[in-house]
Coordinates of C-alpha atoms in Angstrom, one line a residue:
M1 CA 105.9 206.3 88.3
G2 CA 106.3 209.4 86.1
D3 CA 103.8 211.4 84.1
F4 CA 101.4 209.9 81.6
A5 CA 102.8 209.7 78.1
F6 CA 101.3 208.1 75.0
R7 CA 103.6 208.0 72.0
P8 CA 103.4 205.1 69.6
R9 CA 106.6 203.9 68.1
L10 CA 105.2 204.4 64.7
L11 CA 105.5 208.2 65.0
D12 CA 109.3 207.9 65.5
T13 CA 109.8 205.4 62.7
L14 CA 108.0 207.5 60.1
R15 CA 110.6 210.3 60.4
G16 CA 112.9 209.8 57.4
Y17 CA 110.7 206.9 56.2
T18 CA 111.9 205.9 52.6
K19 CA 110.6 204.0 49.7
D20 CA 113.0 201.2 50.5
D21 CA 111.5 201.0 54.0
L22 CA 108.0 200.8 52.5
R23 CA 108.9 198.0 50.1
A24 CA 110.5 196.0 52.9
D25 CA 107.6 196.5 55.2
V26 CA 105.0 195.7 52.6
S27 CA 106.8 192.5 51.6
A28 CA 107.2 191.4 55.2
G29 CA 103.6 192.4 56.1
I30 CA 102.1 190.4 53.2
T31 CA 104.2 187.3 54.1
V32 CA 103.2 187.5 57.8
G33 CA 99.5 188.0 56.8
V34 CA 99.6 184.8 54.8
V35 CA 101.3 183.0 57.7
A36 CA 98.8 184.4 60.2
L37 CA 95.7 183.2 58.3
P38 CA 95.7 179.5 59.3
L39 CA 97.0 180.3 62.8
A40 CA 94.3 182.8 63.4
M41 CA 91.6 180.3 62.4
A42 CA 93.2 177.5 64.3
F43 CA 93.6 179.5 67.5
G44 CA 90.0 180.7 67.2
I45 CA 88.7 177.2 67.0
A46 CA 91.0 175.9 69.8
S47 CA 89.8 178.8 72.0
G48 CA 86.2 177.6 71.7
V49 CA 84.9 180.2 69.2
K50 CA 84.3 180.4 65.5
P51 CA 87.3 180.6 63.1
E52 CA 86.3 184.0 61.8
Q53 CA 86.6 185.4 65.3
G54 CA 90.2 184.4 65.3
I55 CA 90.7 186.1 61.9
F56 CA 88.9 189.3 63.0
T57 CA 91.1 189.4 66.1
A58 CA 94.2 189.3 64.0
I59 CA 92.9 192.0 61.7
I60 CA 91.6 194.5 64.3
A61 CA 93.9 193.9 67.2
G62 CA 96.9 193.2 64.9
F63 CA 96.4 196.6 63.2
L64 CA 96.0 198.5 66.5
I65 CA 99.0 196.8 68.2
A66 CA 101.2 197.6 65.3
A67 CA 100.0 201.2 64.9
L68 CA 99.9 202.2 68.6
G69 CA 102.5 199.9 70.2
G70 CA 105.9 200.5 71.7
S71 CA 107.8 197.9 69.5
K72 CA 108.9 198.4 65.9
V73 CA 108.2 194.9 64.6
Q74 CA 105.8 193.2 67.0
I75 CA 102.9 191.3 65.4
G76 CA 99.7 191.0 67.5
G77 CA 96.8 188.6 67.3
P78 CA 95.3 185.5 68.8
A79 CA 98.0 183.4 70.4
G80 CA 98.6 179.9 71.6
A81 CA 99.2 181.2 75.1
F82 CA 95.6 182.2 75.4
V83 CA 94.0 179.0 74.1
V84 CA 93.7 177.1 77.4
L85 CA 92.5 180.2 79.3
L86 CA 89.9 181.3 76.7
Y87 CA 88.6 177.8 76.2
T88 CA 88.0 177.4 79.9
I89 CA 86.2 180.8 80.1
V90 CA 84.0 179.8 77.1
E91 CA 83.1 176.5 78.8
R92 CA 82.3 178.0 82.2
Y93 CA 80.8 181.4 81.3
G94 CA 80.0 181.4 77.5
V95 CA 81.2 183.4 74.5
A96 CA 79.4 186.6 75.5
S97 CA 81.2 186.6 78.9
L98 CA 84.5 186.0 77.1
L99 CA 84.0 189.2 75.1
I100 CA 83.1 191.1 78.2
S101 CA 86.2 189.8 80.0
T102 CA 88.4 190.7 77.0
F103 CA 87.4 194.3 76.8
M104 CA 87.6 194.7 80.6
A105 CA 91.1 193.2 80.4
G106 CA 91.9 195.8 77.8
V107 CA 90.9 198.5 80.2
L108 CA 93.1 197.0 82.9
M109 CA 96.1 196.6 80.5
F110 CA 95.8 200.2 79.3
A111 CA 95.7 201.3 83.0
M112 CA 98.9 199.3 83.7
G113 CA 100.7 200.9 80.9
A114 CA 99.4 204.4 81.8
L115 CA 100.6 203.9 85.4
R116 CA 104.0 203.0 84.1
L117 CA 103.8 199.4 85.4
G118 CA 105.3 197.8 82.3
N119 CA 108.6 196.9 83.9
L120 CA 106.9 195.1 86.8
I121 CA 105.8 192.3 84.4
R122 CA 109.5 191.4 84.0
F123 CA 109.5 190.4 87.7
I124 CA 107.8 187.1 86.7
P125 CA 110.5 184.4 87.3
V126 CA 111.7 182.6 84.2
S127 CA 110.9 179.3 85.8
I128 CA 107.2 180.2 85.9
V129 CA 107.2 181.4 82.3
I130 CA 108.8 178.2 81.1
G131 CA 106.4 176.1 83.3
F132 CA 103.2 177.6 82.0
T133 CA 104.4 177.9 78.4
N134 CA 105.2 174.2 78.3
G135 CA 102.0 173.4 80.1
I136 CA 100.0 175.4 77.5
A137 CA 101.8 173.5 74.7
V138 CA 100.7 170.2 76.2
V139 CA 97.1 171.3 76.6
I140 CA 97.0 172.7 73.1
A141 CA 98.3 169.4 71.7
L142 CA 95.8 167.4 73.8
Q143 CA 92.9 169.5 72.4
Q144 CA 93.9 168.7 68.8
V145 CA 93.7 165.0 69.3
K146 CA 90.0 164.9 68.6
D147 CA 90.2 166.6 65.2
F148 CA 93.6 165.0 64.3
L149 CA 92.1 161.5 64.7
G150 CA 88.6 162.5 63.5
L151 CA 87.0 161.2 66.7
A152 CA 83.2 161.3 67.1
I153 CA 83.1 163.7 70.1
E154 CA 80.4 166.3 70.1
K155 CA 82.1 168.6 72.6
M156 CA 85.4 168.4 74.4
P157 CA 85.3 169.2 78.2
A158 CA 87.6 171.9 79.6
N159 CA 89.1 169.8 82.5
F160 CA 92.3 167.9 81.7
F161 CA 91.2 164.6 83.3
S162 CA 87.8 164.8 81.6
Q163 CA 89.5 165.4 78.3
V164 CA 91.7 162.4 78.7
G165 CA 88.7 160.2 79.7
T166 CA 86.6 161.5 76.8
L167 CA 89.4 160.8 74.3
W168 CA 90.0 157.4 75.6
Q169 CA 86.4 156.4 75.4
A170 CA 86.1 157.6 71.8
L171 CA 89.3 155.9 70.4
D172 CA 87.2 153.3 68.6
T173 CA 85.7 156.1 66.5
V174 CA 88.9 157.1 64.7
N175 CA 88.3 158.4 61.2
P176 CA 91.1 156.9 59.0
A177 CA 90.8 159.7 56.4
A178 CA 91.1 162.4 59.1
L179 CA 94.1 160.6 60.6
A180 CA 95.8 160.3 57.3
L181 CA 95.2 163.9 56.5
G182 CA 96.4 165.1 59.9
V183 CA 99.6 163.0 59.7
A184 CA 100.3 164.2 56.2
S185 CA 99.7 167.8 57.2
L186 CA 102.0 167.6 60.2
A187 CA 104.7 165.8 58.2
I188 CA 104.7 168.5 55.5
V189 CA 104.8 171.4 57.9
V190 CA 107.7 169.8 59.7
A191 CA 109.7 168.8 56.6
W192 CA 108.9 171.9 54.5
P193 CA 112.0 173.8 53.4
K194 CA 112.6 176.8 55.7
S195 CA 116.1 177.9 54.8
Y196 CA 116.8 181.2 53.0
H197 CA 120.5 180.6 52.5
A198 CA 121.9 181.4 49.1
N199 CA 123.9 178.2 48.9
H200 CA 120.8 176.1 48.4
A201 CA 119.2 175.3 45.0
P202 CA 117.0 177.9 43.5
W203 CA 113.9 175.7 43.8
R204 CA 114.5 175.3 47.5
K205 CA 114.8 179.0 48.0
W206 CA 111.6 179.6 46.1
M207 CA 109.7 176.9 48.1
S208 CA 111.1 178.1 51.4
A209 CA 109.5 181.5 50.7
I210 CA 106.1 179.9 50.9
P211 CA 105.0 179.1 54.5
G212 CA 104.5 175.4 55.1
T213 CA 101.2 176.1 56.9
I214 CA 99.8 177.7 53.7
V215 CA 101.0 174.7 51.7
V216 CA 99.2 172.2 53.9
L217 CA 96.1 174.4 54.1
V218 CA 95.9 174.4 50.3
L219 CA 96.7 170.8 49.9
G220 CA 94.3 169.7 52.6
T221 CA 91.5 171.8 51.1
L222 CA 92.1 170.3 47.6
A223 CA 92.1 166.8 49.1
V224 CA 88.6 167.4 50.6
S225 CA 87.1 169.3 47.7
L226 CA 88.5 167.1 44.9
G227 CA 89.0 163.8 46.7
G228 CA 85.7 163.8 48.5
L229 CA 87.1 162.9 51.8
E230 CA 84.6 162.4 54.6
V231 CA 86.2 164.6 57.3
A232 CA 85.1 167.5 59.5
T233 CA 85.7 170.9 57.8
I234 CA 85.2 174.5 58.7
G235 CA 82.0 174.5 56.6
S236 CA 80.5 171.4 58.2
R237 CA 81.2 172.5 61.7
F238 CA 80.9 176.3 61.6
G239 CA 79.0 177.0 58.4
G240 CA 82.1 178.5 56.7
I241 CA 83.6 182.0 57.1
P242 CA 81.5 185.1 56.3
Q243 CA 82.8 187.1 53.3
G244 CA 82.9 190.6 54.6
L245 CA 84.0 192.9 57.3
P246 CA 82.9 192.2 60.9
A247 CA 79.9 194.1 62.1
F248 CA 80.2 196.5 65.1
S249 CA 78.1 195.3 67.9
L250 CA 78.0 196.0 71.7
P251 CA 78.3 192.9 73.9
A252 CA 75.5 192.6 76.4
F253 CA 77.1 194.2 79.5
D254 CA 75.7 194.3 83.0
W255 CA 77.5 194.7 86.3
A256 CA 76.3 191.4 87.8
T257 CA 78.0 189.5 85.0
A258 CA 81.1 191.7 85.1
Q259 CA 81.5 191.0 88.9
S260 CA 81.6 187.3 88.2
L261 CA 84.3 187.8 85.6
V262 CA 86.9 189.5 87.8
V263 CA 89.3 186.5 87.9
P264 CA 89.1 185.7 84.1
T265 CA 89.6 189.4 83.4
I266 CA 92.7 189.6 85.5
S267 CA 94.0 186.4 84.0
I268 CA 93.6 187.7 80.5
A269 CA 95.3 191.0 81.3
L270 CA 98.3 189.4 83.1
L271 CA 98.8 186.7 80.6
G272 CA 98.5 189.1 77.7
S273 CA 100.9 191.5 79.3
I274 CA 103.5 188.8 80.1
E275 CA 103.3 187.3 76.6
S276 CA 103.4 190.6 74.7
L277 CA 106.4 192.0 76.6
L278 CA 108.3 188.7 76.4
C279 CA 107.6 188.7 72.6
A280 CA 108.8 192.4 72.4
R281 CA 112.0 191.5 74.2
V282 CA 112.7 188.6 71.7
A283 CA 112.2 191.1 68.9
D284 CA 114.5 193.6 70.6
G285 CA 117.3 191.0 70.6
M286 CA 116.8 190.3 66.9
I287 CA 116.8 193.9 65.7
H288 CA 119.1 195.4 68.4
D289 CA 116.4 197.8 69.6
R290 CA 114.6 198.6 72.8
H291 CA 110.8 198.7 73.0
D292 CA 108.7 200.9 75.4
P293 CA 106.9 198.4 77.7
N294 CA 104.4 200.9 78.9
Q295 CA 103.4 202.1 75.4
E296 CA 103.2 198.4 74.4
L297 CA 100.8 197.7 77.3
M298 CA 98.6 200.6 76.4
A299 CA 98.4 199.5 72.8
Q300 CA 97.6 195.9 73.9
G301 CA 94.9 197.4 76.1
I302 CA 93.3 199.4 73.3
A303 CA 93.4 196.4 71.0
N304 CA 91.8 194.1 73.5
F305 CA 89.2 196.7 74.3
A306 CA 88.3 197.2 70.7
A307 CA 88.4 193.7 69.3
P308 CA 85.3 192.3 71.2
F309 CA 83.1 194.9 69.6
F310 CA 83.7 193.1 66.3
G311 CA 83.5 189.6 67.8
G312 CA 87.2 189.4 68.4
I313 CA 88.9 187.5 71.3
A314 CA 91.9 188.3 73.4
A315 CA 95.1 189.2 71.6
T316 CA 98.7 189.6 72.5
G317 CA 102.2 189.7 70.9
T318 CA 102.9 186.5 69.0
I319 CA 106.5 185.3 68.9
A320 CA 106.2 183.1 65.8
R321 CA 104.7 185.8 63.6
T322 CA 107.0 188.5 65.0
V323 CA 110.0 186.4 64.2
T324 CA 108.7 185.8 60.7
N325 CA 108.1 189.5 60.4
V326 CA 111.8 190.3 61.3
R327 CA 113.3 187.5 59.2
T328 CA 111.4 188.7 56.1
G329 CA 112.8 192.2 56.4
A330 CA 110.3 194.3 58.4
R331 CA 111.7 197.7 59.5
T332 CA 108.8 199.6 61.1
P333 CA 105.3 199.1 62.5
V334 CA 104.0 199.6 59.0
A335 CA 104.7 195.9 58.4
G336 CA 102.3 194.9 61.2
M337 CA 99.6 197.2 59.7
V338 CA 100.1 195.6 56.3
H339 CA 99.8 192.2 57.8
A340 CA 96.3 193.1 59.1
V341 CA 95.2 194.6 55.8
T342 CA 96.4 191.5 54.0
L343 CA 94.3 189.3 56.2
M344 CA 91.3 191.5 55.6
A345 CA 91.8 191.3 51.8
I346 CA 92.1 187.5 52.0
V347 CA 88.8 187.3 53.9
L348 CA 87.0 189.6 51.4
A349 CA 88.3 187.8 48.4
L350 CA 88.6 184.1 49.4
A351 CA 86.3 183.4 52.3
P352 CA 84.0 181.0 50.4
L353 CA 87.0 178.7 49.8
A354 CA 87.4 178.2 53.5
D355 CA 84.4 175.9 53.6
D356 CA 86.5 172.8 52.7
I357 CA 89.4 173.5 55.0
P358 CA 89.7 170.2 57.0
L359 CA 89.9 170.5 60.8
A360 CA 92.5 167.7 60.7
T361 CA 94.9 169.9 58.8
L362 CA 94.4 172.7 61.3
A363 CA 95.0 170.2 64.1
G364 CA 98.2 169.2 62.4
I365 CA 99.3 172.8 62.2
L366 CA 98.5 173.4 65.9
L367 CA 100.4 170.3 66.9
F368 CA 103.4 171.7 65.2
V369 CA 102.9 175.1 66.9
A370 CA 102.5 173.4 70.3
W371 CA 105.8 171.5 69.8
N372 CA 107.6 174.7 68.8
M373 CA 106.3 176.9 71.6
G374 CA 107.4 174.5 74.3
E375 CA 111.0 174.7 75.7
W376 CA 111.4 171.0 76.2
R377 CA 115.1 171.1 76.6
E378 CA 114.6 172.8 80.0
F379 CA 113.2 169.5 81.4
A380 CA 116.5 167.7 80.5
H381 CA 118.5 170.5 82.0
L382 CA 116.6 170.6 85.3
R383 CA 119.2 168.6 87.1
N384 CA 121.6 171.5 86.6
F385 CA 119.5 173.9 88.6
S386 CA 118.5 174.2 92.2
V387 CA 115.7 172.4 93.9
N388 CA 113.8 175.6 94.2
Y389 CA 113.9 176.3 90.5
R390 CA 112.9 172.7 89.7
T391 CA 110.0 172.8 92.1
I392 CA 108.6 176.1 90.7
L393 CA 108.9 175.1 87.1
L394 CA 107.4 171.6 87.6
A395 CA 104.6 172.8 89.8
T396 CA 103.6 175.5 87.3
F397 CA 103.8 173.0 84.5
V398 CA 101.7 170.4 86.2
L399 CA 99.1 172.9 87.5
T400 CA 98.8 174.5 84.0
V401 CA 98.0 171.1 82.5
T402 CA 95.8 169.7 85.2
F403 CA 94.0 172.8 86.5
D404 CA 94.4 176.1 84.7
I405 CA 97.0 178.7 84.0
T406 CA 95.6 181.2 86.6
V407 CA 96.1 178.8 89.5
A408 CA 99.5 177.7 88.1
V409 CA 100.9 181.3 88.0
E410 CA 99.4 182.2 91.4
I411 CA 100.9 179.1 93.1
G412 CA 104.2 179.6 91.1
L413 CA 104.5 183.2 92.3
V414 CA 103.8 182.1 95.9
L415 CA 106.4 179.4 95.7
A416 CA 108.9 181.8 94.1
S417 CA 108.3 184.4 96.8
L418 CA 108.6 181.8 99.7
F419 CA 111.8 180.4 98.2
F420 CA 113.2 183.9 97.7
I421 CA 112.4 184.9 101.3
F422 CA 114.0 181.7 102.6
R423 CA 117.1 182.2 100.4
I424 CA 117.6 185.9 101.5
S425 CA 116.9 185.1 105.2
A426 CA 119.5 182.3 105.0
L427 CA 122.1 184.8 103.9
T428 CA 121.4 187.2 106.8
K429 CA 123.9 186.7 109.7
V430 CA 124.4 188.3 113.1
E431 CA 128.0 187.6 114.2
P432 CA 129.8 188.6 117.4
I433 CA 132.9 190.9 117.0
D434 CA 135.9 190.2 119.2
L435 CA 136.7 193.4 121.2
P436 CA 140.0 194.3 123.0
A437 CA 139.8 193.8 126.7
D438 CA 139.8 197.6 127.4
Y439 CA 136.8 198.0 125.1
A440 CA 134.9 194.8 126.2
K441 CA 134.8 196.2 129.8
T442 CA 134.9 199.8 130.5
A443 CA 136.5 201.7 133.4
S444 CA 133.1 202.0 135.1
G445 CA 132.7 198.2 135.1
R446 CA 130.1 198.1 132.3
T447 CA 130.4 195.3 129.7
V448 CA 130.3 196.0 126.0
A449 CA 129.5 193.6 123.2
A450 CA 129.5 194.3 119.4
Y451 CA 127.8 192.4 116.6
R452 CA 128.1 192.6 112.9
I453 CA 124.9 192.2 110.9
F454 CA 125.1 191.0 107.3
G455 CA 122.3 190.9 104.7
S456 CA 118.8 192.1 104.8
L457 CA 117.0 192.6 108.1
F458 CA 113.4 192.0 107.2
F459 CA 110.4 190.0 108.3
G460 CA 111.9 186.7 107.0
S461 CA 115.2 187.1 108.9
V462 CA 114.4 188.9 112.2
T463 CA 114.8 185.6 114.0
K464 CA 118.5 186.0 113.6
L465 CA 118.4 189.3 115.6
E466 CA 115.8 187.9 118.1
Q467 CA 118.5 185.4 119.2
L468 CA 120.1 188.4 121.1
L469 CA 116.8 188.7 123.1
D470 CA 117.1 185.1 124.5
P471 CA 116.9 185.4 128.4
A472 CA 119.2 182.3 128.7
Q473 CA 122.0 184.3 127.1
P474 CA 122.3 187.6 129.0
L475 CA 123.5 190.5 126.9
A476 CA 126.2 193.0 127.8
D477 CA 125.3 196.3 129.3
V478 CA 126.0 198.1 126.0
V479 CA 125.3 196.4 122.6
V480 CA 126.9 197.9 119.5
L481 CA 125.4 196.8 116.1
E482 CA 127.7 197.3 113.2
M483 CA 125.3 197.6 110.2
H484 CA 127.6 198.5 107.3
Q485 CA 126.6 195.3 105.4
V486 CA 122.9 195.6 106.0
I487 CA 121.4 196.3 102.6
N488 CA 117.8 196.6 103.6
L489 CA 115.7 197.2 106.7
D490 CA 111.9 196.8 106.8
T491 CA 109.5 197.7 109.6
T492 CA 109.6 194.2 111.1
G493 CA 113.3 194.4 111.3
L494 CA 113.0 197.9 112.9
D495 CA 110.5 196.5 115.4
A496 CA 113.1 193.9 116.4
L497 CA 115.7 196.6 116.9
R498 CA 113.2 198.6 119.0
S499 CA 112.6 195.5 121.2
L500 CA 116.3 195.1 121.7
H501 CA 116.7 198.7 122.7
R502 CA 113.8 198.6 125.2
M503 CA 115.1 195.4 126.8
L504 CA 118.5 197.0 127.3
H505 CA 117.0 200.2 128.5
R506 CA 115.0 198.4 131.2
R507 CA 118.3 197.0 132.5
G508 CA 120.0 200.3 132.5
G509 CA 121.9 199.4 129.4
A510 CA 122.1 201.0 125.9
L511 CA 121.9 200.2 122.2
V512 CA 124.4 201.8 119.8
V513 CA 124.2 201.7 116.0
A514 CA 127.3 202.1 113.9
E515 CA 127.9 202.5 110.1
A516 CA 124.2 202.2 109.1
N517 CA 123.7 202.5 105.3
E518 CA 121.4 205.1 103.8
Q519 CA 118.2 203.0 103.6
P520 CA 118.3 201.5 107.1
L521 CA 119.3 204.9 108.6
S522 CA 116.6 206.7 106.7
L523 CA 113.9 204.3 108.0
M524 CA 115.2 204.6 111.6
R525 CA 115.0 208.4 111.4
R526 CA 111.6 208.5 109.8
A527 CA 110.2 206.0 112.3
G528 CA 111.6 208.0 115.3
F529 CA 113.9 205.2 116.4
V530 CA 117.0 207.4 116.3
D531 CA 115.2 209.8 118.7
E532 CA 114.4 206.8 121.0
I533 CA 118.0 205.7 121.3
G534 CA 119.4 209.2 121.1
E535 CA 121.3 210.8 118.3
P536 CA 124.6 210.4 120.1
A537 CA 124.1 206.6 119.9
V538 CA 124.4 206.6 116.1
F539 CA 127.9 206.6 114.8
E540 CA 129.5 206.6 111.4
D541 CA 132.0 203.9 112.2
L542 CA 132.6 201.1 114.7
D543 CA 135.9 202.4 116.0
G544 CA 134.3 205.8 116.7
A545 CA 131.5 204.1 118.6
L546 CA 133.8 202.0 120.8
A547 CA 136.0 205.0 121.5
A548 CA 133.0 207.1 122.5
I549 CA 131.7 204.4 124.8
A550 CA 135.1 204.1 126.5
A551 CA 135.5 207.8 126.8
D552 CA 132.0 208.2 128.4
A553 CA 132.8 205.3 130.8
D554 CA 136.1 207.0 131.8
A555 CA 134.3 210.3 132.4
A556 CA 131.6 208.5 134.4
A557 CA 134.2 206.7 136.5
H558 CA 136.0 210.1 137.1
R559 CA 132.8 211.7 138.2
A560 CA 132.1 208.8 140.6
D561 CA 135.6 209.1 142.1
R562 CA 135.1 212.9 142.6
A563 CA 131.8 212.3 144.3
A564 CA 133.4 209.8 146.7
E565 CA 136.1 212.2 147.8
P566 CA 135.6 213.9 151.3
D567 CA 134.8 217.6 151.3
G568 CA 137.7 218.2 153.7
P569 CA 138.3 218.1 157.4
I570 CA 135.3 218.7 159.7
A571 CA 135.6 221.8 161.7

């Protein structure tokens, strides 16, 4: 795994740092900070906590992820990927337990990075990632229906079927003002100019520089404060956002509670790791760079450990804000740090204005986010892929929506593993080799058979070799296994070889191995199998093995003839 190393990417990028770099980073950081404000509040509310907890997460975790991470441009904070998981934890265990789970997950993520396990996260199949991402998008959208329509529901349940039932029963309580505000907000965000190309009119370029989410946030707030709309707002539901920095406080921690939070902790750690490294890979492709996955995991761990002490929730890399960061000219992690400082300045200066922010507007923003985070084209393209791929993707998607993301990923991984085992075992073949007559039967009368093994000889494919052990099909006296095309041998496969050797040995026969590759031969030597069959029974090539068997048979036949000769005339 290598030695422990902790070196934030910031240290490398500060070498030769120029004023132009600073201007670019400050400009990008301020833009991303403004973009992050409504998203941080919306994700906090959707996760079942107060809006300021989402903002504090973006400030504290966002600063630490940028300053200590392994990516040059990644922006961290509360993310849509966490909404379903965090909301479920809050419903089942409470907010205090969520904070405990988050900082325990931070310890786990740091340990994963310190142990150099960052690259293992990439082993998650893309079908699972697409499945749970689309599932999360559906659940986020479903959770926004209540505020989007202004339904009179005191508290939404966490279970999918209960949510659908609750929404259905409350449809007669639709608030026309909230619905109109939500529809208008969603329409503006979708239609707002987003192009930065120079061939457009100056007014369009100027407008496109202002995030659509900020536009609807301002317009929605003005509609409530000036128009007197009777809709739910941050002030009416949460009492507003405190104007000041978050206070440091220790979450109530005890081992009894911690033990009951093992599954939520692992879920936060794995989901945060997957999402942050996926986001970093997207950023690498945009800036033609390569991040350090282990350093990124350690930074994510520190951020998730620290944020709960200020009331923050789980954080990870966020694709939308990272892409915005890159497109607005960010060059180094300084931009991510400026984004956090910008958010803090907004809270200190403008927090009282948040009282009139309508929840219908935030719901419209999140509906837009949910639509963009889903890879919906993949459903249309499913017919182009294998049944295995389709099964894994759809199973993960359905389970994410109807149960929870932890169950979905677990079952998705099990399905992916089983399909992989089946696919690899199907490729493994044991085929007979036609031998010349003088090789197939030796001078001593012993029969010889050779078989070519192709693929991986492991626990999922040993049945192919076990066919040679069938009593109904007697084997030759000497069996030669040509293993040049065996790419892998595990202990179960070795046990099958050992059974074949012992069966032949009991009959006075022998097993010969030819052309074994490095990995299979190394395992056979370390396990003592080569000593069992004898070093002379291991050959570098098939022809050499057959020639040696024939030569031994000739020598044995010659010795037998000599033994049968009379000693001479009897005196």
